[in-house]
PDB file of C-alpha atoms in Angstrom:
ATOM      1  CA  MET Q   1      -3.087  12.362 -32.962  1.00 69.00           C
ATOM      2  CA  LYS Q   2      -6.177  10.452 -31.866  1.00 83.00           C
ATOM      3  CA  ARG Q   3      -8.249  12.124 -29.185  1.00 91.00           C
ATOM      4  CA  LEU Q   4      -8.672  10.242 -25.923  1.00 96.00           C
ATOM      5  CA  TYR Q   5     -11.811  10.290 -23.792  1.00 97.00           C
ATOM      6  CA  GLY Q   6     -12.489  10.244 -20.114  1.00 97.00           C
ATOM      7  CA  ILE Q   7     -14.585  11.514 -17.206  1.00 97.00           C
ATOM      8  CA  TYR Q   8     -13.645  14.071 -14.556  1.00 97.00           C
ATOM      9  CA  VAL Q   9     -15.274  13.674 -11.123  1.00 97.00           C
ATOM     10  CA  PRO Q  10     -14.710  16.576  -8.681  1.00 96.00           C
ATOM     11  CA  GLY Q  11     -14.842  16.530  -4.907  1.00 96.00           C
ATOM     12  CA  LEU Q  12     -17.139  17.959  -2.270  1.00 96.00           C
ATOM     13  CA  GLY Q  13     -18.921  21.205  -3.018  1.00 91.00           C
ATOM     14  CA  ASP Q  14     -19.269  20.309  -6.702  1.00 90.00           C
ATOM     15  CA  ASP Q  15     -22.803  21.757  -6.661  1.00 81.00           C
ATOM     16  CA  LYS Q  16     -21.364  25.154  -5.667  1.00 77.00           C
ATOM     17  CA  ARG Q  17     -18.583  25.406  -8.283  1.00 73.00           C
ATOM     18  CA  PRO Q  18     -20.121  25.289 -11.782  1.00 71.00           C
ATOM     19  CA  LYS Q  19     -17.019  26.908 -13.286  1.00 74.00           C
ATOM     20  CA  GLU Q  20     -15.050  23.764 -12.382  1.00 79.00           C
ATOM     21  CA  ALA Q  21     -16.539  22.165 -15.488  1.00 79.00           C
ATOM     22  CA  GLY Q  22     -14.209  24.455 -17.450  1.00 85.00           C
ATOM     23  CA  LEU Q  23     -11.212  22.520 -16.175  1.00 85.00           C
ATOM     24  CA  SER Q  24     -12.220  19.748 -18.582  1.00 83.00           C
ATOM     25  CA  ASP Q  25     -11.871  22.207 -21.469  1.00 84.00           C
ATOM     26  CA  PHE Q  26      -8.242  22.781 -20.489  1.00 92.00           C
ATOM     27  CA  TRP Q  27      -7.485  19.067 -21.000  1.00 95.00           C
ATOM     28  CA  LYS Q  28      -9.193  19.065 -24.376  1.00 94.00           C
ATOM     29  CA  ARG Q  29      -7.180  22.034 -25.656  1.00 94.00           C
ATOM     30  CA  TRP Q  30      -3.806  21.248 -24.101  1.00 95.00           C
ATOM     31  CA  HIS Q  31      -3.699  17.452 -23.932  1.00 96.00           C
ATOM     32  CA  ASN Q  32      -6.186  16.302 -26.617  1.00 96.00           C
ATOM     33  CA  ILE Q  33      -8.090  14.433 -23.889  1.00 97.00           C
ATOM     34  CA  ASP Q  34     -11.820  15.033 -23.889  1.00 96.00           C
ATOM     35  CA  LEU Q  35     -12.831  14.841 -20.213  1.00 95.00           C
ATOM     36  CA  GLN Q  36     -16.574  14.880 -19.617  1.00 95.00           C
ATOM     37  CA  TYR Q  37     -17.493  16.635 -16.383  1.00 95.00           C
ATOM     38  CA  PHE Q  38     -19.446  14.450 -13.939  1.00 96.00           C
ATOM     39  CA  PRO Q  39     -20.451  16.250 -10.709  1.00 95.00           C
ATOM     40  CA  VAL Q  40     -21.583  13.666  -8.157  1.00 95.00           C
ATOM     41  CA  LYS Q  41     -23.445  16.361  -6.198  1.00 94.00           C
ATOM     42  CA  TRP Q  42     -22.206  14.880  -2.983  1.00 96.00           C
ATOM     43  CA  ALA Q  43     -24.475  16.967  -0.734  1.00 93.00           C
ATOM     44  CA  GLU Q  44     -27.625  16.315  -2.799  1.00 91.00           C
ATOM     45  CA  GLY Q  45     -29.659  13.275  -1.844  1.00 80.00           C
ATOM     46  CA  ARG Q  46     -28.721  10.673   0.693  1.00 76.00           C
ATOM     47  CA  HIS Q  47     -27.294   7.695  -1.207  1.00 95.00           C
ATOM     48  CA  PHE Q  48     -24.179   7.097  -3.261  1.00 97.00           C
ATOM     49  CA  GLN Q  49     -25.257   3.979  -5.201  1.00 97.00           C
ATOM     50  CA  PRO Q  50     -27.590   5.798  -7.668  1.00 96.00           C
ATOM     51  CA  LYS Q  51     -24.822   8.350  -8.288  1.00 97.00           C
ATOM     52  CA  LEU Q  52     -22.358   5.539  -8.943  1.00 98.00           C
ATOM     53  CA  ASN Q  53     -24.873   3.865 -11.290  1.00 98.00           C
ATOM     54  CA  GLU Q  54     -25.067   7.115 -13.324  1.00 97.00           C
ATOM     55  CA  LEU Q  55     -21.272   7.287 -13.508  1.00 98.00           C
ATOM     56  CA  LEU Q  56     -21.151   3.658 -14.668  1.00 98.00           C
ATOM     57  CA  LYS Q  57     -23.733   4.431 -17.376  1.00 98.00           C
ATOM     58  CA  GLN Q  58     -21.572   7.309 -18.593  1.00 98.00           C
ATOM     59  CA  ILE Q  59     -18.514   5.014 -18.656  1.00 98.00           C
ATOM     60  CA  ASP Q  60     -20.450   2.386 -20.634  1.00 98.00           C
ATOM     61  CA  SER Q  61     -21.642   4.998 -23.107  1.00 98.00           C
ATOM     62  CA  LEU Q  62     -18.188   6.505 -23.660  1.00 97.00           C
ATOM     63  CA  HIS Q  63     -16.647   3.051 -23.994  1.00 97.00           C
ATOM     64  CA  SER Q  64     -19.203   1.984 -26.630  1.00 97.00           C
ATOM     65  CA  GLN Q  65     -18.484   5.159 -28.613  1.00 96.00           C
ATOM     66  CA  HIS Q  66     -14.721   5.472 -28.277  1.00 95.00           C
ATOM     67  CA  GLY Q  67     -13.244   2.315 -26.743  1.00 92.00           C
ATOM     68  CA  ARG Q  68     -10.641   3.793 -24.451  1.00 87.00           C
ATOM     69  CA  VAL Q  69     -11.882   5.529 -21.285  1.00 97.00           C
ATOM     70  CA  SER Q  70      -9.905   7.124 -18.469  1.00 98.00           C
ATOM     71  CA  LEU Q  71     -11.111   8.558 -15.167  1.00 98.00           C
ATOM     72  CA  VAL Q  72      -9.817  11.576 -13.255  1.00 98.00           C
ATOM     73  CA  GLY Q  73     -11.000  12.191  -9.695  1.00 98.00           C
ATOM     74  CA  THR Q  74     -10.043  14.970  -7.327  1.00 97.00           C
ATOM     75  CA  SER Q  75     -10.412  14.953  -3.543  1.00 97.00           C
ATOM     76  CA  ALA Q  76     -13.629  13.058  -2.686  1.00 98.00           C
ATOM     77  CA  GLY Q  77     -14.048  12.329  -6.393  1.00 98.00           C
ATOM     78  CA  ALA Q  78     -11.139   9.900  -6.102  1.00 98.00           C
ATOM     79  CA  SER Q  79     -13.335   7.510  -4.095  1.00 98.00           C
ATOM     80  CA  ALA Q  80     -16.020   7.646  -6.799  1.00 98.00           C
ATOM     81  CA  VAL Q  81     -13.667   6.942  -9.699  1.00 98.00           C
ATOM     82  CA  LEU Q  82     -11.962   4.089  -7.858  1.00 98.00           C
ATOM     83  CA  ASN Q  83     -15.317   2.503  -6.990  1.00 98.00           C
ATOM     84  CA  ALA Q  84     -16.321   2.798 -10.660  1.00 98.00           C
ATOM     85  CA  TYR Q  85     -12.980   1.404 -11.841  1.00 98.00           C
ATOM     86  CA  ALA Q  86     -13.432  -1.680  -9.632  1.00 98.00           C
ATOM     87  CA  ARG Q  87     -16.772  -2.302 -11.342  1.00 98.00           C
ATOM     88  CA  ARG Q  88     -15.556  -1.656 -14.917  1.00 98.00           C
ATOM     89  CA  PRO Q  89     -11.851  -2.616 -15.005  1.00 98.00           C
ATOM     90  CA  ASP Q  90     -12.239  -4.036 -18.526  1.00 97.00           C
ATOM     91  CA  LYS Q  91     -13.537  -0.659 -19.854  1.00 97.00           C
ATOM     92  CA  ILE Q  92     -11.169   1.742 -18.080  1.00 98.00           C
ATOM     93  CA  ASP Q  93      -7.597   2.171 -19.254  1.00 97.00           C
ATOM     94  CA  SER Q  94      -6.322   4.453 -16.497  1.00 98.00           C
ATOM     95  CA  VAL Q  95      -7.326   6.314 -13.379  1.00 98.00           C
ATOM     96  CA  VAL Q  96      -5.745   9.527 -12.106  1.00 98.00           C
ATOM     97  CA  ILE Q  97      -6.485  10.831  -8.635  1.00 98.00           C
ATOM     98  CA  ILE Q  98      -5.389  14.290  -7.530  1.00 98.00           C
ATOM     99  CA  CYS Q  99      -5.318  15.064  -3.769  1.00 98.00           C
ATOM    100  CA  GLY Q 100      -7.643  12.071  -3.395  1.00 98.00           C
ATOM    101  CA  LYS Q 101      -9.034  10.953  -0.079  1.00 98.00           C
ATOM    102  CA  VAL Q 102      -8.930   7.148  -0.425  1.00 98.00           C
ATOM    103  CA  LEU Q 103      -7.879   5.758   2.966  1.00 97.00           C
ATOM    104  CA  HIS Q 104      -8.895   6.090   6.643  1.00 96.00           C
ATOM    105  CA  PRO Q 105     -12.582   7.050   6.400  1.00 95.00           C
ATOM    106  CA  GLU Q 106     -12.691   7.091  10.184  1.00 95.00           C
ATOM    107  CA  GLY Q 107     -10.693  10.332  10.023  1.00 94.00           C
ATOM    108  CA  ILE Q 108     -13.459  12.227   8.203  1.00 95.00           C
ATOM    109  CA  GLY Q 109     -14.917  14.923  10.453  1.00 93.00           C
ATOM    110  CA  GLN Q 110     -18.521  14.940  11.623  1.00 95.00           C
ATOM    111  CA  SER Q 111     -19.466  18.080   9.698  1.00 94.00           C
ATOM    112  CA  TYR Q 112     -18.404  16.412   6.423  1.00 93.00           C
ATOM    113  CA  ARG Q 113     -20.312  13.282   7.396  1.00 93.00           C
ATOM    114  CA  ASP Q 114     -23.486  15.239   8.136  1.00 93.00           C
ATOM    115  CA  SER Q 115     -23.454  17.355   4.963  1.00 93.00           C
ATOM    116  CA  ASN Q 116     -22.121  14.789   2.470  1.00 95.00           C
ATOM    117  CA  PRO Q 117     -23.541  11.356   3.320  1.00 94.00           C
ATOM    118  CA  ALA Q 118     -22.934  10.056  -0.217  1.00 97.00           C
ATOM    119  CA  PHE Q 119     -19.195  10.619   0.296  1.00 97.00           C
ATOM    120  CA  ILE Q 120     -19.231   8.498   3.450  1.00 96.00           C
ATOM    121  CA  GLU Q 121     -21.076   5.740   1.580  1.00 97.00           C
ATOM    122  CA  SER Q 122     -18.517   5.959  -1.240  1.00 98.00           C
ATOM    123  CA  MET Q 123     -15.660   5.655   1.262  1.00 98.00           C
ATOM    124  CA  ASP Q 124     -17.395   2.705   2.947  1.00 97.00           C
ATOM    125  CA  LEU Q 125     -17.457   0.869  -0.421  1.00 98.00           C
ATOM    126  CA  LEU Q 126     -13.892   1.761  -1.299  1.00 98.00           C
ATOM    127  CA  ALA Q 127     -11.946  -0.784   0.787  1.00 96.00           C
ATOM    128  CA  ASP Q 128     -13.751  -3.701  -0.902  1.00 98.00           C
ATOM    129  CA  SER Q 129     -13.384  -2.021  -4.294  1.00 98.00           C
ATOM    130  CA  LEU Q 130      -9.619  -1.642  -3.861  1.00 98.00           C
ATOM    131  CA  ASN Q 131      -9.294  -5.203  -2.561  1.00 98.00           C
ATOM    132  CA  SER Q 132     -10.953  -6.477  -5.749  1.00 98.00           C
ATOM    133  CA  LEU Q 133      -8.276  -4.937  -8.009  1.00 98.00           C
ATOM    134  CA  THR Q 134      -5.407  -7.103  -9.197  1.00 98.00           C
ATOM    135  CA  PRO Q 135      -1.785  -5.876  -8.990  1.00 98.00           C
ATOM    136  CA  ALA Q 136      -1.841  -5.194 -12.755  1.00 98.00           C
ATOM    137  CA  GLN Q 137      -5.063  -3.172 -12.429  1.00 98.00           C
ATOM    138  CA  ARG Q 138      -3.557  -1.145  -9.570  1.00 98.00           C
ATOM    139  CA  GLN Q 139      -0.653  -0.195 -11.854  1.00 98.00           C
ATOM    140  CA  ARG Q 140      -3.194   1.638 -14.032  1.00 98.00           C
ATOM    141  CA  ILE Q 141      -3.821   4.112 -11.167  1.00 98.00           C
ATOM    142  CA  LEU Q 142      -1.746   7.265 -10.690  1.00 98.00           C
ATOM    143  CA  SER Q 143      -2.052   9.261  -7.488  1.00 98.00           C
ATOM    144  CA  ARG Q 144      -0.778  12.851  -7.663  1.00 98.00           C
ATOM    145  CA  ILE Q 145       0.283  13.945  -4.182  1.00 98.00           C
ATOM    146  CA  PRO Q 146       1.130  17.571  -3.279  1.00 98.00           C
ATOM    147  CA  ILE Q 147       3.986  18.649  -1.042  1.00 98.00           C
ATOM    148  CA  PHE Q 148       1.483  19.739   1.597  1.00 98.00           C
ATOM    149  CA  ASP Q 149      -2.297  19.515   1.490  1.00 98.00           C
ATOM    150  CA  GLY Q 150      -3.623  20.818   4.804  1.00 96.00           C
ATOM    151  CA  LEU Q 151      -7.013  19.070   4.484  1.00 96.00           C
ATOM    152  CA  VAL Q 152      -6.349  15.482   3.382  1.00 97.00           C
ATOM    153  CA  PRO Q 153      -3.387  13.753   5.035  1.00 97.00           C
ATOM    154  CA  LEU Q 154      -0.837  12.731   2.393  1.00 98.00           C
ATOM    155  CA  ARG Q 155      -0.859   9.133   3.722  1.00 97.00           C
ATOM    156  CA  ASP Q 156      -4.586   8.952   2.837  1.00 98.00           C
ATOM    157  CA  MET Q 157      -3.825   9.579  -0.863  1.00 98.00           C
ATOM    158  CA  ARG Q 158      -1.796   6.401  -1.421  1.00 97.00           C
ATOM    159  CA  VAL Q 159      -3.321   3.312  -3.044  1.00 97.00           C
ATOM    160  CA  LEU Q 160      -1.198   0.229  -2.369  1.00 97.00           C
ATOM    161  CA  GLY Q 161       0.337  -0.992  -5.626  1.00 98.00           C
ATOM    162  CA  ALA Q 162      -0.596   2.130  -7.607  1.00 98.00           C
ATOM    163  CA  LYS Q 163       1.834   4.633  -9.082  1.00 98.00           C
ATOM    164  CA  HIS Q 164       2.441   7.782  -7.062  1.00 98.00           C
ATOM    165  CA  SER Q 165       3.989  11.047  -8.179  1.00 98.00           C
ATOM    166  CA  LYS Q 166       4.841  14.199  -6.314  1.00 97.00           C
ATOM    167  CA  GLN Q 167       3.057  17.364  -7.385  1.00 97.00           C
ATOM    168  CA  PHE Q 168       5.042  20.431  -6.367  1.00 97.00           C
ATOM    169  CA  THR Q 169       2.042  22.337  -5.035  1.00 98.00           C
ATOM    170  CA  PHE Q 170       0.702  23.349  -1.619  1.00 98.00           C
ATOM    171  CA  LEU Q 171      -2.752  23.358   0.011  1.00 98.00           C
ATOM    172  CA  HIS Q 172      -5.784  21.363  -1.029  1.00 97.00           C
ATOM    173  CA  ALA Q 173      -7.841  23.622  -3.336  1.00 95.00           C
ATOM    174  CA  PRO Q 174      -4.830  25.255  -5.071  1.00 97.00           C
ATOM    175  CA  SER Q 175      -3.238  21.821  -5.578  1.00 97.00           C
ATOM    176  CA  ILE Q 176      -6.399  20.490  -7.217  1.00 96.00           C
ATOM    177  CA  PHE Q 177      -6.684  23.532  -9.471  1.00 95.00           C
ATOM    178  CA  LEU Q 178      -3.025  23.347 -10.493  1.00 96.00           C
ATOM    179  CA  GLY Q 179      -3.196  19.572 -10.862  1.00 97.00           C
ATOM    180  CA  MET Q 180      -6.010  20.057 -13.354  1.00 96.00           C
ATOM    181  CA  THR Q 181      -4.284  22.911 -15.195  1.00 95.00           C
ATOM    182  CA  LEU Q 182      -0.640  24.017 -15.089  1.00 95.00           C
ATOM    183  CA  ALA Q 183       0.625  20.886 -13.312  1.00 97.00           C
ATOM    184  CA  SER Q 184      -1.508  18.467 -15.332  1.00 97.00           C
ATOM    185  CA  ARG Q 185       1.132  17.247 -17.796  1.00 97.00           C
ATOM    186  CA  PRO Q 186       2.299  14.190 -15.760  1.00 98.00           C
ATOM    187  CA  ALA Q 187      -1.309  13.039 -15.374  1.00 98.00           C
ATOM    188  CA  ALA Q 188      -2.035  13.509 -19.072  1.00 98.00           C
ATOM    189  CA  ARG Q 189       1.204  11.677 -19.992  1.00 97.00           C
ATOM    190  CA  PHE Q 190       0.153   8.771 -17.764  1.00 98.00           C
ATOM    191  CA  ILE Q 191      -3.239   8.535 -19.481  1.00 98.00           C
ATOM    192  CA  LYS Q 192      -1.633   8.632 -22.941  1.00 96.00           C
ATOM    193  CA  SER Q 193       0.893   5.962 -21.991  1.00 94.00           C
ATOM    194  CA  ARG Q 194      -1.783   3.394 -21.262  1.00 87.00           C
TER     195      ARG Q 194
END
């Protein structure tokens, strides 16, 4: 079976969780999907655009080497992968978001705004990015939504026109971990189906 390639973009605190890169190894071993780890380093620096440019470069490089590229974003990383998808829809086959904060940026608390300005900039770009996607392009997005998150409201994880699937997990961090490991099969199946 041919190996597929993609990029995994984690959420806030990615500079404090280096072991999270190992989640990509799980996908390689269990799903034959080689996910490159791309930490945005949300709290480092002030602007999102240079971080997005680096992600776009990585997408372009993977696409030139392998053709098919998929994106996986968790939590705040969902905003980054959706912004990238809107700029490279011809190079990205599918997008999976797990516990992704994609709607209602006005609901983000002040402490998150102060410590992660790049996330706020990403969210500010996201409405226009989503509006630029066609109905067919939106169908290439899968949002995995837990039973209960506790940090991100479930209504903020829904992209209009995208596919949504329930993930039978609870709480934000455990749901992300399980969504990237033991509960990752529906996401991997979606990527392979594209």
